[in-house]
């Protein structure tokens, strides 16, 4: 049976359970460190094995592994600096730039991204929203599928919609909690923080966020001022 669930949005300035800035920074730092640890560790392991005479016959394969891990790490840094930070001089980003970053998050996972954008540029909050929206929707498709991400401008507002469809589509409770703007009381903070960050980004820009969860899809819709 299909059941649609709309997650209410709380006021980030008035909510009594608002995460304080130091906690938010701590959770985000933990997530980012966790994400980069895997490719960085693979690079170190590969280099150590290349120095081992017992693995001399594997030098070419190890070199390729180190290079692939380095490229993955650099791709993640480019994605994260726009999705989570402000370490860029750009005040806005072209649709092509954001699509490239969004697609990079799907390179090594099972789902694919179907990008359907009808706007030309995104400001910083909008760019953060798009990238986190795409990655969160992809996370609902652990066994594969397609995330269709639409970006349109209508009546002075930017409309973003990510529709995740595929076998065993599922949004974790921690993610739902974050998208609703609630603090985490049970579950894994690493699964919660990105969705809470998206909620906060949208709310502080004066936008709204809604989620529709059903047996065959998860749809996240966002409206933000242009």
C-alpha atoms as one frame of an Amber mdcrd trajectory, in Angstrom:
protein
   0.000   0.000   0.000   1.325   3.397  -1.007   1.557   5.998   1.705   2.643
   9.579   1.150   4.316  11.325   4.044   4.931  15.065   4.096   7.585  16.161
   6.525   6.752  19.480   8.207   9.292  22.237   8.272  10.322  23.946  11.477
  11.515  27.517  11.866  15.315  27.345  12.218  15.334  30.483  14.343  12.590
  29.528  16.783  12.790  25.743  17.107  13.528  24.774  20.690  15.497  21.715
  19.599  17.715  23.701  17.233  21.236  22.271  17.005  23.733  24.808  18.322
  26.461  25.922  15.865  29.283  24.056  17.621  27.328  20.783  17.462  26.435
  21.347  13.827  30.083  22.025  12.974  31.168  18.958  14.926  28.739  16.647
  13.134  29.621  18.063   9.701  33.352  17.748  10.370  32.874  14.142  11.475
  30.945  13.324   8.301  33.497  14.925   5.997  36.435  13.257   7.763  34.673
   9.886   7.527  34.033  10.377   3.807  37.618  11.266   2.896  39.216   8.637
   5.137  38.456   5.766   2.743  40.157   7.092  -0.422  42.998   8.623   1.613
  43.574   5.315   3.380  43.533   3.453   0.069  46.226   5.790  -1.255  48.464
   5.194   1.769  47.988   1.423   1.602  48.765   1.393  -2.101  51.933   3.440
  -1.674  53.115   1.229   1.183  52.550  -1.900  -0.890  54.439  -0.359  -3.813
  57.498   0.010  -1.543  57.277  -3.646  -0.527  59.557  -5.843  -2.693  57.101
  -8.714  -2.297  54.569  -6.731  -4.349  56.923  -5.625  -7.118  54.890  -7.528
  -9.697  51.783  -5.558  -8.715  53.295  -2.093  -9.161  51.170  -1.182 -12.193
  47.925  -2.292 -10.542  48.823  -0.508  -7.313  49.717   2.651  -9.208  46.314
   2.592 -10.883  44.624   2.090  -7.494  46.465   5.044  -5.965  45.601   7.244
  -8.935  41.927   6.237  -8.815  41.767   6.931  -5.077  43.435  10.312  -5.556
  40.929  11.253  -8.254  38.056  10.136  -6.016  39.390  12.187  -3.119  39.795
  15.297  -5.279  36.285  14.847  -6.675  34.879  14.596  -3.147  36.723  17.754
  -2.081  35.324  19.713  -5.048  31.818  18.446  -4.226  32.041  19.106  -0.489
  33.454  22.628  -0.739  30.288  23.699  -2.564  27.801  21.391  -0.816  28.983
  22.137   2.724  31.328  25.102   2.650  31.974  28.576   1.394  35.597  28.098
   0.370  35.100  29.552  -3.072  35.190  33.046  -4.502  32.195  32.344  -6.731
  28.901  33.869  -5.671  27.008  31.780  -8.192  27.539  28.648 -10.262  26.482
  27.698 -13.757  24.109  24.785 -14.257  26.934  22.947 -16.033  29.240  23.302
 -13.012  26.599  22.007 -10.610  25.665  19.112 -12.886  29.317  18.035 -13.071
  29.591  18.064  -9.270  26.260  16.274  -8.836  27.171  13.569 -11.350  30.513
  13.038  -9.585  28.617  11.811  -6.514  27.087   9.012  -8.619  30.227   7.711
 -10.311  30.964   4.889  -7.877  27.484   4.048  -6.587  24.712   1.954  -8.092
  22.060   4.601  -8.808  22.346   6.981 -11.760  21.407  10.654 -11.985  19.021
  11.946 -14.635  19.709  15.708 -14.664  16.870  17.909 -15.946  17.712  21.552
 -15.406  15.900  24.532 -16.917  17.748  27.282 -15.050  21.092  28.825 -15.946
  22.702  29.641 -12.623  22.488  28.831  -8.909  23.518  31.077  -6.035  25.440
  29.540  -3.123  22.442  28.386  -1.018  20.745  27.007  -4.113  23.915  25.175
  -5.172  24.248  23.651  -1.699  20.630  22.556  -1.830  20.944  20.934  -5.255
  24.073  18.936  -4.420  22.843  17.687  -1.065  19.421  16.937  -2.532  20.965
  14.797  -5.265  23.206  12.878  -2.885  20.474  12.278  -0.300  18.092  11.004
  -2.979  20.795   8.688  -4.276  21.244   7.329  -0.767  17.661   6.036  -0.849
  18.608   3.632  -3.670  21.067   1.233  -2.068  20.418  -1.476  -4.671  20.349
   0.838  -7.677  17.831   2.872  -9.609  17.546   6.397 -10.960  17.366   9.807
  -9.346  15.561  12.257 -11.607  16.475  15.762 -10.508  14.485  18.664 -11.917
  15.302  22.356 -11.500  12.850  24.940 -12.802  12.048  28.603 -12.170   8.440
  29.556 -11.543   6.763  32.667 -10.104   9.995  34.061  -8.720  10.980  30.805
  -7.027  13.372  27.993  -7.757  11.696  24.606  -7.731  13.859  21.565  -7.099
  12.518  18.035  -7.179  14.428  14.783  -6.786  12.501  11.592  -7.510  14.301
   8.381  -6.525  12.873   5.250  -8.123  14.229   1.724  -8.033  14.029  -1.651
  -6.297  13.915  -1.501  -2.504  13.826   2.295  -2.396  14.025   3.350   1.229
  14.782   6.464   3.225  16.388   5.825   6.590  14.715   7.189   9.699  17.747
   9.346  10.473  17.452  11.013   7.075  13.727  11.640   7.484  14.395  13.162
  10.891  16.949  15.554   9.476  14.781  16.604   6.551  11.997  17.509   8.993
  14.363  19.811  10.868  14.327  17.742  14.059  17.373  16.885  16.138  18.497
  13.274  16.298  17.453  11.323  19.375  18.048   7.794  18.105  20.194   6.457
  15.301  23.419   7.373  13.510  24.431  11.032  13.399  26.390  10.444  10.210
  23.165   9.452   8.419  21.278  12.418   9.874  23.581  15.408   9.549  23.461
  15.863   5.771  19.660  15.909   5.635  19.546  18.317   8.588  22.075  20.504
   6.782  19.841  20.512   3.697  16.817  21.440   5.805  18.752  24.278   7.445
  20.093  25.543   4.112  16.597  25.691   2.617  14.967  27.182   5.711  17.537
  29.935   6.177  17.108  30.911   2.514  13.367  31.335   3.105  12.340  28.164
   1.323  10.280  25.080   2.061  10.948  21.363   1.849   8.562  18.414   1.573
   9.043  14.661   1.242   6.732  12.098  -0.331   7.592   8.497   0.553   5.865
   5.566  -1.110   6.548   1.914  -1.865   8.060   2.626  -5.279   9.681   6.025
  -4.860  10.986   8.760  -2.605  10.401  12.319  -3.771  11.931  15.406  -2.152
  10.609  18.796  -3.267  12.137  22.173  -2.458  11.006  25.726  -3.153  13.507
  28.558  -2.724  13.537  32.257  -3.663  15.352  33.056  -6.884
